Amino acid sequence: MGVLRSDKLRAAAEAHVPATGDALVVVVVENAAEAFAAGLAVAKNWPLYTRKTGGERDERTVYVDFAVADSSEVDYEELTKVAKAVRDTQRRVDTAPCELTTSIYVAEAQALVERLDDPTVSITIIQGEDLREQGFGGLWGVGKAAEFPPALVVLSRVPETVEKTVALVGKGIVYDCGGLSLKPTASMTTMKSDMGGSAAVLGAFEALVTTGAAPTTAVHALLCLAENAIDAKAYKNDDILTLYSGKTVEIVNTDAEGRLVLGDGVAYASKHLNPDVVVDIATLTGAQFITTGTVHAAVLTADEEVEAKIVAAGKTTGDLTYPMIYAKELLMPQFESKVADMTNSVKDRMCASSAAAGHFVEAHLDAEFTGAGKAFLHVDIAGPSMSAGRATGHGAALLYQFTKNF
């Protein structure tokens, strides 16, 4: 997809398109702000990943331009870079799980850092047995049965002057069969998308670095990568895992694995990265479909200012969100265990279970991550991450805009 930058380029495209079969899309908008969301929406319609052969492949270049009613200036450079990051997010989510194992995903993150070639950007990888030895009981427990090892990947952009720090934590279950609590076939299909949160985090990080947005904000992108698989080493219902937070979790459903890896992720972020806000994003619960539907992500936070900012970021980018109830004192008892600090699944699925899952993740923040100026935000994108069998890239532009405005 190409984005046009002038009338001269549009004229050239108009002359070029009829001869090549390429396409020109002109979007009419009221102002430049509308062009941002509209441009991202158009970009999502031409996903990158396909394994179709022959004549079914669409090899066209699609040129996009805007007719702006109030003559305000569209920032084509920002739009182009964010659109690329969103389409990269779609590609990762659409990719077949045999082509995006945890090890390949780690290599892709490393390749992105090399491509960015920015002295403020670095990467830390904790993988395989090192996770177990360092106390990441969630990531290790969920991922130890798979052919390829689980990993925590931390990409960081730390500018010379830091005024704010944002930690973005993404669920990266590259495939989720449910573990020993095995999903039925109909529910298992499309579970390649269970890494959509990590893909959104990686896409947002790419966009923030390439655009130079939020130049005095340190950004840490944490990818919690594992495959929820079955073999002799698979974790079991009745197991008790000790997460990086030090809290113990009784397993009552191996298919509630995302919150376990996120628990490790937010614990690490809040303990070591000194963030002002920790944001986790995940395709976490089926209950999110019921809570906010297939277009709006569900968000949970105790901070009204942060809630307003994530809702505003959704309206700016088209990655819409809507708040869930915040009721920790009512919902955390749903995880009561007789033998551990908590279970990993609610007793009553009809009792705000999507919000409860967010509180579970929140429970693993470091004890010192508290007080004024510290905020936690949970984003569940289970519904809006896919549409008609294809990835939407939901979350990448959302996190970009939220961080830019934080």
mmCIF file of N, CA and C in Angstrom, residues 213-310:
data_model
loop_
_atom_site.group_PDB
_atom_site.id
_atom_site.type_symbol
_atom_site.label_atom_id
_atom_site.label_comp_id
_atom_site.label_asym_id
_atom_site.label_seq_id
_atom_site.Cartn_x
_atom_site.Cartn_y
_atom_site.Cartn_z
ATOM 1 N N ALA A 213 7.571 9.473 17.993
ATOM 2 C CA ALA A 213 6.527 10.016 18.868
ATOM 3 C C ALA A 213 6.915 9.867 20.332
ATOM 4 N N ALA A 214 6.360 10.736 21.165
ATOM 5 C CA ALA A 214 6.618 10.724 22.613
ATOM 6 C C ALA A 214 8.121 10.684 22.894
ATOM 7 N N PRO A 215 8.867 11.694 22.428
ATOM 8 C CA PRO A 215 10.337 11.627 22.472
ATOM 9 C C PRO A 215 10.941 11.615 23.869
ATOM 10 N N THR A 216 10.195 12.020 24.891
ATOM 11 C CA THR A 216 10.727 11.972 26.255
ATOM 12 C C THR A 216 10.065 10.876 27.085
ATOM 13 N N THR A 217 9.432 9.928 26.419
ATOM 14 C CA THR A 217 8.804 8.798 27.104
ATOM 15 C C THR A 217 9.606 7.533 26.842
ATOM 16 N N ALA A 218 10.051 6.899 27.916
ATOM 17 C CA ALA A 218 10.659 5.572 27.790
ATOM 18 C C ALA A 218 9.548 4.554 27.569
ATOM 19 N N VAL A 219 9.746 3.677 26.607
ATOM 20 C CA VAL A 219 8.730 2.671 26.266
ATOM 21 C C VAL A 219 9.359 1.289 26.354
ATOM 22 N N HIS A 220 8.704 0.421 27.106
ATOM 23 C CA HIS A 220 9.133 -0.974 27.205
ATOM 24 C C HIS A 220 8.015 -1.863 26.681
ATOM 25 N N ALA A 221 8.332 -2.693 25.697
ATOM 26 C CA ALA A 221 7.366 -3.600 25.087
ATOM 27 C C ALA A 221 7.708 -5.022 25.515
ATOM 28 N N LEU A 222 6.834 -5.633 26.291
ATOM 29 C CA LEU A 222 7.080 -6.967 26.821
ATOM 30 C C LEU A 222 6.199 -7.973 26.105
ATOM 31 N N LEU A 223 6.828 -8.975 25.491
ATOM 32 C CA LEU A 223 6.126 -10.031 24.784
ATOM 33 C C LEU A 223 6.216 -11.301 25.626
ATOM 34 N N CYS A 224 5.064 -11.788 26.090
ATOM 35 C CA CYS A 224 5.002 -12.981 26.936
ATOM 36 C C CYS A 224 4.656 -14.165 26.033
ATOM 37 N N LEU A 225 5.668 -14.894 25.578
ATOM 38 C CA LEU A 225 5.508 -15.853 24.491
ATOM 39 C C LEU A 225 5.512 -17.294 25.003
ATOM 40 N N ALA A 226 4.521 -18.058 24.587
ATOM 41 C CA ALA A 226 4.444 -19.476 24.932
ATOM 42 C C ALA A 226 3.436 -20.141 24.003
ATOM 43 N N GLU A 227 3.532 -21.464 23.911
ATOM 44 C CA GLU A 227 2.481 -22.252 23.275
ATOM 45 C C GLU A 227 1.836 -23.122 24.346
ATOM 46 N N ASN A 228 0.519 -23.109 24.419
ATOM 47 C CA ASN A 228 -0.203 -23.942 25.375
ATOM 48 C C ASN A 228 -0.451 -25.293 24.721
ATOM 49 N N ALA A 229 0.482 -26.218 24.955
ATOM 50 C CA ALA A 229 0.484 -27.500 24.257
ATOM 51 C C ALA A 229 0.350 -28.645 25.258
ATOM 52 N N ILE A 230 0.290 -29.853 24.730
ATOM 53 C CA ILE A 230 0.134 -31.048 25.556
ATOM 54 C C ILE A 230 1.266 -32.026 25.261
ATOM 55 N N ASP A 231 1.962 -32.442 26.285
ATOM 56 C CA ASP A 231 2.793 -33.644 26.254
ATOM 57 C C ASP A 231 2.987 -34.083 27.696
ATOM 58 N N ALA A 232 3.919 -34.966 27.961
ATOM 59 C CA ALA A 232 4.088 -35.501 29.317
ATOM 60 C C ALA A 232 4.456 -34.422 30.331
ATOM 61 N N LYS A 233 5.014 -33.313 29.865
ATOM 62 C CA LYS A 233 5.449 -32.246 30.771
ATOM 63 C C LYS A 233 4.379 -31.180 30.981
ATOM 64 N N ALA A 234 3.234 -31.306 30.334
ATOM 65 C CA ALA A 234 2.218 -30.261 30.388
ATOM 66 C C ALA A 234 1.751 -30.004 31.824
ATOM 67 N N TYR A 235 1.529 -28.716 32.116
ATOM 68 C CA TYR A 235 0.974 -28.406 33.435
ATOM 69 C C TYR A 235 -0.468 -28.898 33.518
ATOM 70 N N LYS A 236 -0.908 -29.180 34.757
ATOM 71 C CA LYS A 236 -2.164 -29.906 34.963
ATOM 72 C C LYS A 236 -3.098 -29.112 35.858
ATOM 73 N N ASN A 237 -4.384 -29.376 35.728
ATOM 74 C CA ASN A 237 -5.320 -28.928 36.745
ATOM 75 C C ASN A 237 -4.902 -29.565 38.076
ATOM 76 N N ASP A 238 -4.954 -28.776 39.116
ATOM 77 C CA ASP A 238 -4.497 -29.111 40.470
ATOM 78 C C ASP A 238 -3.033 -28.765 40.714
ATOM 79 N N ASP A 239 -2.263 -28.474 39.672
ATOM 80 C CA ASP A 239 -0.914 -27.963 39.893
ATOM 81 C C ASP A 239 -0.989 -26.614 40.609
ATOM 82 N N ILE A 240 0.083 -26.257 41.306
ATOM 83 C CA ILE A 240 0.215 -24.926 41.892
ATOM 84 C C ILE A 240 1.482 -24.294 41.333
ATOM 85 N N LEU A 241 1.319 -23.151 40.658
ATOM 86 C CA LEU A 241 2.440 -22.424 40.068
ATOM 87 C C LEU A 241 2.751 -21.203 40.921
ATOM 88 N N THR A 242 4.036 -20.912 41.054
ATOM 89 C CA THR A 242 4.459 -19.681 41.715
ATOM 90 C C THR A 242 4.894 -18.700 40.646
ATOM 91 N N LEU A 243 4.151 -17.595 40.513
ATOM 92 C CA LEU A 243 4.439 -16.613 39.465
ATOM 93 C C LEU A 243 5.589 -15.707 39.888
ATOM 94 N N TYR A 244 6.040 -14.867 38.975
ATOM 95 C CA TYR A 244 7.177 -13.987 39.244
ATOM 96 C C TYR A 244 6.871 -13.020 40.391
ATOM 97 N N SER A 245 5.597 -12.775 40.630
ATOM 98 C CA SER A 245 5.182 -11.913 41.738
ATOM 99 C C SER A 245 5.451 -12.547 43.087
ATOM 100 N N GLY A 246 5.679 -13.869 43.107
ATOM 101 C CA GLY A 246 5.826 -14.611 44.344
ATOM 102 C C GLY A 246 4.531 -15.211 44.825
ATOM 103 N N LYS A 247 3.420 -14.871 44.179
ATOM 104 C CA LYS A 247 2.125 -15.399 44.574
ATOM 105 C C LYS A 247 1.886 -16.767 43.938
ATOM 106 N N THR A 248 1.157 -17.613 44.681
ATOM 107 C CA THR A 248 0.887 -18.962 44.206
ATOM 108 C C THR A 248 -0.500 -19.043 43.575
ATOM 109 N N VAL A 249 -0.590 -19.852 42.523
ATOM 110 C CA VAL A 249 -1.842 -19.976 41.765
ATOM 111 C C VAL A 249 -2.184 -21.454 41.602
ATOM 112 N N GLU A 250 -3.358 -21.839 42.087
ATOM 113 C CA GLU A 250 -3.863 -23.188 41.880
ATOM 114 C C GLU A 250 -4.516 -23.270 40.509
ATOM 115 N N ILE A 251 -4.090 -24.215 39.705
ATOM 116 C CA ILE A 251 -4.628 -24.354 38.353
ATOM 117 C C ILE A 251 -5.922 -25.161 38.409
ATOM 118 N N VAL A 252 -6.996 -24.532 37.970
ATOM 119 C CA VAL A 252 -8.288 -25.223 37.885
ATOM 120 C C VAL A 252 -8.774 -25.310 36.442
ATOM 121 N N ASN A 253 -8.032 -24.679 35.538
ATOM 122 C CA ASN A 253 -8.387 -24.717 34.117
ATOM 123 C C ASN A 253 -7.144 -24.364 33.316
ATOM 124 N N THR A 254 -6.552 -25.342 32.663
ATOM 125 C CA THR A 254 -5.333 -25.058 31.894
ATOM 126 C C THR A 254 -5.599 -24.184 30.677
ATOM 127 N N ASP A 255 -6.887 -24.001 30.344
ATOM 128 C CA ASP A 255 -7.242 -23.124 29.230
ATOM 129 C C ASP A 255 -7.389 -21.665 29.663
ATOM 130 N N ALA A 256 -7.107 -21.381 30.935
ATOM 131 C CA ALA A 256 -7.045 -19.990 31.406
ATOM 132 C C ALA A 256 -5.568 -19.654 31.610
ATOM 133 N N GLU A 257 -4.815 -19.766 30.510
ATOM 134 C CA GLU A 257 -3.353 -19.655 30.576
ATOM 135 C C GLU A 257 -2.833 -18.239 30.331
ATOM 136 N N GLY A 258 -3.601 -17.431 29.602
ATOM 137 C CA GLY A 258 -3.094 -16.108 29.228
ATOM 138 C C GLY A 258 -2.806 -15.242 30.431
ATOM 139 N N ARG A 259 -3.685 -15.307 31.427
ATOM 140 C CA ARG A 259 -3.497 -14.485 32.633
ATOM 141 C C ARG A 259 -2.250 -14.903 33.411
ATOM 142 N N LEU A 260 -1.827 -16.163 33.250
ATOM 143 C CA LEU A 260 -0.620 -16.634 33.941
ATOM 144 C C LEU A 260 0.638 -16.010 33.337
ATOM 145 N N VAL A 261 0.710 -15.978 32.014
ATOM 146 C CA VAL A 261 1.891 -15.381 31.386
ATOM 147 C C VAL A 261 1.884 -13.865 31.561
ATOM 148 N N LEU A 262 0.692 -13.265 31.525
ATOM 149 C CA LEU A 262 0.600 -11.823 31.750
ATOM 150 C C LEU A 262 0.970 -11.463 33.183
ATOM 151 N N GLY A 263 0.590 -12.332 34.139
ATOM 152 C CA GLY A 263 0.969 -12.097 35.518
ATOM 153 C C GLY A 263 2.462 -11.977 35.678
ATOM 154 N N ASP A 264 3.205 -12.882 35.017
ATOM 155 C CA ASP A 264 4.668 -12.774 35.031
ATOM 156 C C ASP A 264 5.131 -11.481 34.369
ATOM 157 N N GLY A 265 4.496 -11.125 33.261
ATOM 158 C CA GLY A 265 4.904 -9.933 32.514
ATOM 159 C C GLY A 265 4.720 -8.649 33.303
ATOM 160 N N VAL A 266 3.548 -8.480 33.917
ATOM 161 C CA VAL A 266 3.304 -7.237 34.662
ATOM 162 C C VAL A 266 4.129 -7.194 35.942
ATOM 163 N N ALA A 267 4.390 -8.366 36.542
ATOM 164 C CA ALA A 267 5.240 -8.407 37.734
ATOM 165 C C ALA A 267 6.648 -7.938 37.394
ATOM 166 N N TYR A 268 7.189 -8.453 36.288
ATOM 167 C CA TYR A 268 8.538 -8.045 35.863
ATOM 168 C C TYR A 268 8.572 -6.555 35.543
ATOM 169 N N ALA A 269 7.587 -6.078 34.787
ATOM 170 C CA ALA A 269 7.568 -4.672 34.378
ATOM 171 C C ALA A 269 7.496 -3.747 35.581
ATOM 172 N N SER A 270 6.598 -4.049 36.508
ATOM 173 C CA SER A 270 6.394 -3.151 37.655
ATOM 174 C C SER A 270 7.548 -3.221 38.648
ATOM 175 N N LYS A 271 8.265 -4.333 38.681
ATOM 176 C CA LYS A 271 9.378 -4.496 39.618
ATOM 177 C C LYS A 271 10.675 -3.901 39.109
ATOM 178 N N HIS A 272 10.932 -3.988 37.794
ATOM 179 C CA HIS A 272 12.253 -3.665 37.266
ATOM 180 C C HIS A 272 12.318 -2.440 36.352
ATOM 181 N N LEU A 273 11.201 -1.991 35.791
ATOM 182 C CA LEU A 273 11.256 -0.979 34.737
ATOM 183 C C LEU A 273 10.795 0.403 35.185
ATOM 184 N N ASN A 274 10.356 0.531 36.408
ATOM 185 C CA ASN A 274 9.940 1.807 36.999
ATOM 186 C C ASN A 274 8.925 2.545 36.110
ATOM 187 N N PRO A 275 7.857 1.882 35.730
ATOM 188 C CA PRO A 275 6.880 2.537 34.838
ATOM 189 C C PRO A 275 5.923 3.452 35.599
ATOM 190 N N ASP A 276 5.427 4.455 34.893
ATOM 191 C CA ASP A 276 4.320 5.259 35.419
ATOM 192 C C ASP A 276 2.991 4.566 35.162
ATOM 193 N N VAL A 277 2.933 3.804 34.089
ATOM 194 C CA VAL A 277 1.729 3.034 33.791
ATOM 195 C C VAL A 277 2.145 1.689 33.214
ATOM 196 N N VAL A 278 1.459 0.642 33.649
ATOM 197 C CA VAL A 278 1.603 -0.699 33.080
ATOM 198 C C VAL A 278 0.317 -1.007 32.333
ATOM 199 N N VAL A 279 0.449 -1.303 31.055
ATOM 200 C CA VAL A 279 -0.707 -1.644 30.217
ATOM 201 C C VAL A 279 -0.547 -3.086 29.769
ATOM 202 N N ASP A 280 -1.505 -3.937 30.083
ATOM 203 C CA ASP A 280 -1.482 -5.269 29.477
ATOM 204 C C ASP A 280 -2.596 -5.357 28.455
ATOM 205 N N ILE A 281 -2.324 -6.088 27.384
ATOM 206 C CA ILE A 281 -3.302 -6.235 26.304
ATOM 207 C C ILE A 281 -3.299 -7.687 25.853
ATOM 208 N N ALA A 282 -4.510 -8.226 25.652
ATOM 209 C CA ALA A 282 -4.600 -9.663 25.408
ATOM 210 C C ALA A 282 -5.926 -10.032 24.766
ATOM 211 N N THR A 283 -5.888 -11.120 24.002
ATOM 212 C CA THR A 283 -7.110 -11.821 23.616
ATOM 213 C C THR A 283 -7.414 -12.758 24.779
ATOM 214 N N LEU A 284 -8.029 -12.214 25.843
ATOM 215 C CA LEU A 284 -7.993 -12.935 27.110
ATOM 216 C C LEU A 284 -9.225 -13.771 27.395
ATOM 217 N N THR A 285 -10.424 -13.228 27.159
ATOM 218 C CA THR A 285 -11.619 -13.951 27.620
ATOM 219 C C THR A 285 -12.722 -13.988 26.566
ATOM 220 N N GLY A 286 -13.411 -15.109 26.504
ATOM 221 C CA GLY A 286 -14.613 -15.170 25.688
ATOM 222 C C GLY A 286 -15.689 -14.244 26.220
ATOM 223 N N ALA A 287 -15.637 -13.973 27.524
ATOM 224 C CA ALA A 287 -16.632 -13.087 28.133
ATOM 225 C C ALA A 287 -16.525 -11.661 27.613
ATOM 226 N N GLN A 288 -15.373 -11.303 27.053
ATOM 227 C CA GLN A 288 -15.243 -9.942 26.495
ATOM 228 C C GLN A 288 -16.218 -9.746 25.350
ATOM 229 N N PHE A 289 -16.492 -10.784 24.564
ATOM 230 C CA PHE A 289 -17.463 -10.664 23.475
ATOM 231 C C PHE A 289 -18.812 -10.202 24.013
ATOM 232 N N ILE A 290 -19.203 -10.758 25.155
ATOM 233 C CA ILE A 290 -20.484 -10.417 25.749
ATOM 234 C C ILE A 290 -20.433 -9.033 26.380
ATOM 235 N N THR A 291 -19.274 -8.687 26.943
ATOM 236 C CA THR A 291 -19.137 -7.439 27.694
ATOM 237 C C THR A 291 -19.159 -6.218 26.792
ATOM 238 N N THR A 292 -18.325 -6.207 25.740
ATOM 239 C CA THR A 292 -18.254 -5.022 24.867
ATOM 240 C C THR A 292 -18.356 -5.348 23.385
ATOM 241 N N GLY A 293 -18.516 -6.620 23.026
ATOM 242 C CA GLY A 293 -18.774 -6.943 21.632
ATOM 243 C C GLY A 293 -17.539 -7.195 20.802
ATOM 244 N N THR A 294 -17.730 -7.182 19.484
ATOM 245 C CA THR A 294 -16.673 -7.545 18.542
ATOM 246 C C THR A 294 -15.977 -6.336 17.915
ATOM 247 N N VAL A 295 -16.416 -5.124 18.254
ATOM 248 C CA VAL A 295 -15.806 -3.912 17.706
ATOM 249 C C VAL A 295 -15.008 -3.164 18.774
ATOM 250 N N HIS A 296 -15.531 -3.108 19.986
ATOM 251 C CA HIS A 296 -14.887 -2.385 21.081
ATOM 252 C C HIS A 296 -14.074 -3.333 21.953
ATOM 253 N N ALA A 297 -12.820 -2.990 22.209
ATOM 254 C CA ALA A 297 -12.052 -3.678 23.231
ATOM 255 C C ALA A 297 -12.601 -3.294 24.598
ATOM 256 N N ALA A 298 -12.448 -4.188 25.572
ATOM 257 C CA ALA A 298 -12.876 -3.915 26.938
ATOM 258 C C ALA A 298 -11.675 -3.458 27.759
ATOM 259 N N VAL A 299 -11.821 -2.370 28.506
ATOM 260 C CA VAL A 299 -10.699 -1.839 29.279
ATOM 261 C C VAL A 299 -11.075 -1.747 30.748
ATOM 262 N N LEU A 300 -10.070 -1.912 31.602
ATOM 263 C CA LEU A 300 -10.270 -1.896 33.041
ATOM 264 C C LEU A 300 -9.125 -1.149 33.710
ATOM 265 N N THR A 301 -9.454 -0.159 34.506
ATOM 266 C CA THR A 301 -8.460 0.595 35.265
ATOM 267 C C THR A 301 -9.154 1.324 36.408
ATOM 268 N N ALA A 302 -8.389 1.570 37.471
ATOM 269 C CA ALA A 302 -8.903 2.363 38.592
ATOM 270 C C ALA A 302 -8.679 3.850 38.386
ATOM 271 N N ASP A 303 -7.908 4.200 37.359
ATOM 272 C CA ASP A 303 -7.505 5.592 37.129
ATOM 273 C C ASP A 303 -8.414 6.220 36.071
ATOM 274 N N GLU A 304 -9.241 7.182 36.480
ATOM 275 C CA GLU A 304 -10.192 7.782 35.545
ATOM 276 C C GLU A 304 -9.500 8.530 34.415
ATOM 277 N N GLU A 305 -8.359 9.159 34.695
ATOM 278 C CA GLU A 305 -7.633 9.879 33.653
ATOM 279 C C GLU A 305 -7.083 8.914 32.606
ATOM 280 N N VAL A 306 -6.532 7.803 33.065
ATOM 281 C CA VAL A 306 -6.027 6.786 32.140
ATOM 282 C C VAL A 306 -7.173 6.199 31.332
ATOM 283 N N GLU A 307 -8.298 5.945 31.984
ATOM 284 C CA GLU A 307 -9.473 5.426 31.268
ATOM 285 C C GLU A 307 -9.906 6.381 30.165
ATOM 286 N N ALA A 308 -9.950 7.671 30.482
ATOM 287 C CA ALA A 308 -10.349 8.664 29.479
ATOM 288 C C ALA A 308 -9.365 8.699 28.320
ATOM 289 N N LYS A 309 -8.073 8.537 28.629
ATOM 290 C CA LYS A 309 -7.055 8.597 27.574
ATOM 291 C C LYS A 309 -7.112 7.393 26.644
ATOM 292 N N ILE A 310 -7.392 6.213 27.178
ATOM 293 C CA ILE A 310 -7.457 5.050 26.297
ATOM 294 C C ILE A 310 -8.716 5.082 25.447
#
